[in-house]
């Protein structure tokens, strides 16, 4: 090896050492009071599936820590014999997250590769997600991977009717875990609850805890970034047709289109916009900037896959909450045979047609009777800007 080769190897090693570690995926466990979050979490911890995870809970007493084997206790943190690290929140959640990652970096806690946050039953998860994503540096160390919402089948419909927080918990979920279904023998009552949940969120996966479906392994597969694991069973949220309401009558002309939206009376709606061909990264970045700049507070959640023109065979995972969007994450390949760009919007107090028209203005077929992308972009950043640029 020549001296020049040695310098190049050293430089490459230094560059790799300086590369930031990949963000730690976060699973947010939410659900209204009495839904059964703590019972589920306790079972998941004892199963051993969370051996490489840290779990943030409200109080150790609530999780039934007495039934678990504690190997090490230090202040607000406990290391369990299963390998799981439990941390109780004392005050601000962001401060807890900062302290946890600092201890991990300094080797003061068991290394963890996943984080689970159990929210309080009265919490609206949207502000929690937004606060985390707007933090100065935590988004570089953590990424929101999945929201799992626990729903009490016995009282779920009444809870959804009475509490806006419960409706928000349902709207942003990637997975519903239904509890106490064995206590609801009336099929009509169960059907009413399922219809209510589907109205709020047409694509979340449904797991029945009473039937043994809500295992730790199944919940960990709920993540948005689990798409990186390659092809698997079809993911419901990636199917644009799921968002078409029965009364929807959009015309299909073979071009890019917004395939419809679910509307309801809670102020929450969802829609999925698609594009048959790859998207220009700068144009897509401008679209995102315009949407979050004008309607950011009304974006409960945005997630999807985008095929960029520079590398359409390796799609980008897009994930945003309100004004903040994570840096796009490139997959090794498409998770299924559908290679269209697809973007899902969960909205509060915003008619989905607003998003659909903006999408068509940027990426739809030319039409002289509606604004074009150039007109929509006049007030946005210069051509060097954009989410994907």
XYZ file of C-alpha atoms in Angstrom:
389
model
C 0.000 0.000 0.000
C 1.408 3.400 -0.947
C 1.472 6.384 1.406
C -1.268 7.977 -0.699
C -3.424 4.857 -0.341
C -2.847 4.905 3.403
C -3.971 8.520 3.647
C -7.108 7.733 1.657
C -7.950 4.773 3.905
C -7.407 6.911 7.003
C -9.574 9.684 5.582
C -12.358 7.229 4.785
C -12.191 5.731 8.276
C -12.382 9.209 9.799
C -15.369 10.062 7.620
C -17.188 6.899 8.695
C -16.474 7.630 12.358
C -17.973 11.111 11.990
C -21.094 9.836 10.263
C -24.022 10.236 12.671
C -25.635 7.004 13.852
C -28.993 6.100 12.313
C -31.978 7.557 14.192
C -33.566 5.304 16.804
C -37.148 4.346 15.851
C -39.881 5.406 18.276
C -43.113 3.509 18.816
C -45.746 5.741 20.438
C -48.295 3.760 22.473
C -51.456 5.749 23.056
C -55.075 5.144 23.969
C -57.702 6.574 26.267
C -57.908 6.019 30.027
C -58.702 2.424 30.917
C -58.124 1.077 27.411
C -55.455 -1.356 28.605
C -52.166 0.205 27.450
C -50.302 -0.688 30.617
C -51.473 -4.304 30.595
C -50.329 -4.715 26.993
C -46.995 -3.022 27.627
C -46.352 -5.176 30.673
C -46.901 -8.317 28.597
C -44.654 -7.085 25.800
C -41.826 -6.340 28.215
C -42.084 -9.750 29.860
C -42.099 -11.496 26.474
C -38.478 -10.531 25.860
C -39.260 -8.923 22.486
C -38.252 -5.530 23.888
C -34.803 -6.701 24.983
C -33.158 -4.037 22.815
C -35.700 -1.329 23.678
C -36.052 1.510 26.123
C -39.564 2.198 27.397
C -40.708 5.573 28.687
C -43.642 5.290 31.084
C -45.371 7.708 33.432
C -44.850 5.876 36.717
C -43.080 2.629 37.561
C -45.993 1.662 39.800
C -48.397 1.754 36.870
C -46.457 -0.788 34.827
C -46.455 -3.392 37.599
C -42.672 -3.387 37.914
C -42.969 -5.548 41.060
C -43.778 -8.530 38.849
C -40.586 -8.089 36.816
C -36.982 -8.842 37.716
C -34.975 -5.654 38.184
C -31.241 -6.010 37.633
C -30.273 -2.374 38.129
C -32.041 0.708 39.474
C -30.715 4.236 39.132
C -32.951 7.215 39.816
C -35.726 7.256 37.248
C -34.304 4.327 35.267
C -34.573 0.581 35.753
C -32.808 -2.143 33.807
C -34.885 -5.337 33.717
C -33.604 -8.881 33.474
C -35.180 -9.075 29.999
C -32.726 -6.403 28.861
C -35.414 -3.744 28.544
C -34.622 -0.297 29.950
C -37.572 1.388 31.709
C -37.549 5.123 32.297
C -40.219 7.144 34.094
C -41.010 10.697 33.044
C -40.388 13.335 35.654
C -41.705 16.514 34.093
C -40.815 17.323 30.496
C -40.757 14.466 27.966
C -38.140 16.204 25.826
C -35.796 16.481 28.807
C -36.253 12.758 29.419
C -35.411 11.982 25.780
C -32.325 14.205 25.937
C -31.137 12.550 29.139
C -31.760 9.073 27.746
C -29.763 9.587 24.541
C -26.963 11.294 26.495
C -26.686 8.330 28.846
C -26.726 5.942 25.897
C -23.937 7.835 24.135
C -21.836 7.899 27.316
C -22.342 4.202 27.998
C -24.195 4.812 31.258
C -27.248 2.735 30.281
C -27.808 -0.497 28.428
C -27.565 0.229 24.677
C -31.008 0.309 23.092
C -32.034 0.275 19.436
C -35.716 1.129 19.822
C -37.778 3.438 22.013
C -41.366 2.988 23.198
C -43.254 5.971 24.628
C -46.477 5.329 26.526
C -48.588 8.488 26.578
C -51.124 9.392 29.235
C -54.699 8.459 28.424
C -55.774 12.090 28.173
C -52.998 13.067 25.771
C -53.561 14.183 22.203
C -50.587 12.508 20.470
C -50.326 15.061 17.647
C -48.692 17.815 19.762
C -46.351 15.217 21.288
C -45.217 14.092 17.836
C -44.865 17.688 16.680
C -42.847 18.758 19.729
C -40.417 15.898 19.249
C -39.955 16.595 15.556
C -39.385 20.329 16.121
C -36.636 19.786 18.694
C -33.268 21.312 17.652
C -31.388 17.998 17.487
C -33.542 15.091 18.723
C -34.906 14.363 15.195
C -31.324 13.501 14.228
C -31.247 10.843 16.960
C -34.863 9.617 16.994
C -37.518 9.113 14.344
C -41.239 8.462 14.784
C -41.757 4.969 13.413
C -45.260 3.966 14.474
C -48.262 5.057 16.510
C -50.191 2.215 18.165
C -53.580 3.191 19.604
C -55.303 0.946 22.141
C -59.110 1.011 21.959
C -61.460 -0.358 24.602
C -64.119 -2.288 22.668
C -66.528 -2.054 25.598
C -66.571 1.745 25.873
C -64.680 2.787 22.752
C -67.582 4.189 20.734
C -68.823 6.324 23.638
C -65.280 7.528 24.333
C -64.812 8.576 20.712
C -68.088 10.486 20.821
C -67.239 12.291 24.058
C -63.536 13.118 23.792
C -61.657 14.916 21.026
C -58.371 13.476 22.348
C -59.627 9.953 21.705
C -60.575 10.867 18.137
C -57.117 12.315 17.558
C -55.522 9.160 18.992
C -57.502 7.109 16.487
C -56.818 9.397 13.539
C -53.011 9.259 13.744
C -52.711 5.506 14.439
C -50.799 3.058 12.279
C -52.283 0.167 14.262
C -55.373 -0.259 16.429
C -55.207 -2.769 19.264
C -58.740 -3.667 20.334
C -59.082 -4.785 23.955
C -62.032 -6.332 25.840
C -63.638 -7.642 22.651
C -64.572 -10.770 24.592
C -66.818 -8.552 26.733
C -68.774 -7.243 23.731
C -70.905 -10.171 22.553
C -73.260 -8.019 20.523
C -71.996 -8.039 16.964
C -73.910 -4.838 16.243
C -72.035 -2.904 18.947
C -68.703 -4.182 17.635
C -69.668 -3.235 14.085
C -70.560 0.299 15.202
C -67.152 0.744 16.841
C -65.273 -0.621 13.831
C -67.215 1.667 11.498
C -66.401 4.617 13.743
C -62.709 3.768 13.744
C -62.654 3.264 9.976
C -64.356 6.621 9.513
C -61.604 8.289 11.516
C -58.791 6.202 10.078
C -59.502 3.962 7.066
C -56.074 2.332 6.884
C -54.800 1.490 10.364
C -54.175 -2.200 10.976
C -56.544 -3.918 13.442
C -55.234 -6.337 16.093
C -57.554 -8.081 18.570
C -55.853 -8.520 21.943
C -58.412 -11.069 23.160
C -57.559 -13.302 20.203
C -53.843 -13.098 20.910
C -53.100 -10.956 17.849
C -51.495 -8.034 19.707
C -48.112 -9.647 20.311
C -44.975 -7.591 20.697
C -43.686 -8.953 17.389
C -46.832 -7.936 15.488
C -46.768 -4.453 16.979
C -43.109 -3.951 16.113
C -43.956 -4.751 12.485
C -46.343 -1.782 12.392
C -43.618 0.761 11.741
C -43.522 3.050 8.757
C -39.824 2.284 8.306
C -40.448 -1.474 8.424
C -40.904 -0.983 4.677
C -37.120 -1.057 4.563
C -37.255 -4.776 5.311
C -38.410 -5.411 1.750
C -41.508 -6.974 0.211
C -44.018 -8.544 2.562
C -47.731 -8.657 3.045
C -49.559 -5.709 1.464
C -49.777 -2.673 3.723
C -53.251 -1.223 3.810
C -52.157 2.390 4.114
C -50.261 2.147 0.824
C -53.452 1.296 -1.097
C -54.954 4.552 -2.448
C -58.309 2.883 -3.110
C -58.851 2.464 0.630
C -59.333 6.218 0.872
C -62.208 6.266 -1.588
C -65.499 6.850 0.162
C -68.571 5.104 -1.286
C -70.011 8.443 -2.369
C -66.808 9.571 -4.065
C -67.146 10.277 -7.783
C -63.768 11.559 -8.946
C -63.198 10.989 -12.623
C -60.233 8.846 -13.595
C -58.526 9.789 -16.825
C -55.373 7.696 -16.600
C -53.331 10.615 -15.298
C -52.119 11.469 -11.840
C -55.058 11.875 -9.523
C -56.214 12.174 -5.958
C -58.321 9.049 -5.493
C -60.714 10.392 -2.937
C -61.063 11.171 0.732
C -63.004 10.153 3.795
C -64.996 12.961 5.356
C -66.807 12.930 8.679
C -68.181 15.208 11.349
C -65.221 15.263 13.729
C -63.180 17.788 11.801
C -60.787 14.960 10.886
C -60.412 13.700 7.329
C -57.910 11.694 5.310
C -56.889 11.583 1.686
C -54.253 9.913 -0.455
C -52.740 11.584 -3.513
C -50.797 9.628 -6.115
C -48.569 10.050 -9.136
C -48.035 7.407 -11.802
C -44.576 8.682 -12.714
C -41.472 9.783 -10.777
C -41.548 13.231 -9.183
C -39.039 16.007 -9.625
C -37.368 16.450 -6.208
C -37.389 20.238 -6.359
C -41.050 20.382 -7.354
C -41.972 17.928 -4.598
C -39.994 19.920 -2.055
C -41.822 23.071 -3.103
C -45.167 21.282 -2.785
C -44.321 20.183 0.769
C -43.069 23.661 1.667
C -46.282 25.220 0.404
C -48.535 22.748 2.225
C -46.769 22.951 5.563
C -46.303 26.701 5.270
C -49.988 27.393 4.698
C -51.696 24.489 6.498
C -49.036 23.021 8.813
C -51.097 23.296 11.996
C -53.840 21.204 10.360
C -51.594 18.303 9.299
C -52.095 15.659 11.979
C -49.853 13.315 10.049
C -48.387 12.917 6.563
C -46.713 9.721 5.376
C -45.974 8.089 2.079
C -43.582 6.837 -0.569
C -42.185 9.002 -3.353
C -40.305 7.919 -6.480
C -37.785 10.698 -7.252
C -36.717 11.246 -10.836
C -33.044 10.857 -9.897
C -33.531 7.263 -8.627
C -37.103 5.972 -9.047
C -36.177 2.371 -8.183
C -35.329 3.396 -4.618
C -38.332 5.253 -3.175
C -38.176 7.739 -0.355
C -40.196 7.397 2.842
C -41.870 10.713 3.650
C -43.114 11.407 7.170
C -44.343 14.662 8.656
C -46.365 16.033 11.550
C -47.762 19.544 11.297
C -44.949 21.885 10.154
C -42.058 19.435 10.473
C -41.017 16.668 8.084
C -38.288 14.138 8.795
C -35.454 14.021 6.256
C -36.531 11.519 3.565
C -35.337 7.953 4.126
C -34.375 5.998 1.000
C -35.466 2.354 0.783
C -33.516 -0.437 -0.893
C -36.513 -1.093 -3.137
C -40.274 -0.922 -3.435
C -42.226 -2.914 -0.816
C -44.805 -4.132 -3.353
C -45.566 -4.184 -7.067
C -47.176 -0.739 -7.009
C -44.463 1.795 -7.842
C -46.631 4.896 -7.790
C -45.759 7.783 -5.522
C -48.351 7.882 -2.739
C -48.810 10.465 -0.026
C -51.344 10.091 2.801
C -52.666 13.141 4.656
C -54.515 12.959 7.982
C -56.101 16.392 8.373
C -57.893 18.340 11.075
C -60.267 21.165 10.137
C -59.083 21.180 6.521
C -61.062 19.993 3.511
C -58.998 17.327 1.697
C -59.877 18.935 -1.629
C -57.425 21.722 -0.741
C -54.557 19.215 -0.672
C -55.833 17.404 -3.761
C -55.986 20.609 -5.816
C -52.481 21.630 -4.768
C -51.201 18.186 -5.742
C -52.881 18.397 -9.137
C -51.469 21.875 -9.665
C -47.956 20.516 -9.198
C -48.164 17.009 -10.614
C -51.469 16.591 -12.438
C -52.171 16.780 -16.173
C -52.203 20.191 -17.791
C -55.551 21.935 -17.500
C -56.116 25.563 -18.532
C -58.977 26.052 -16.055
C -56.909 25.631 -12.880
C -53.722 27.141 -11.388
C -50.469 25.587 -12.500
C -47.420 24.767 -10.431
C -45.586 27.934 -11.438
C -48.388 30.074 -10.077
C -48.534 28.068 -6.852
C -44.774 28.416 -6.324
C -44.401 32.173 -6.818
C -44.350 32.820 -3.085
C -42.168 29.849 -2.130
C -38.415 29.508 -1.939
C -36.071 29.745 -4.902
C -35.234 26.743 -7.055
C -32.503 25.589 -4.668
C -35.026 24.881 -1.912
C -37.234 21.908 -1.298
C -37.504 18.882 0.939
C -35.680 16.546 -1.454
C -33.229 19.016 -2.929
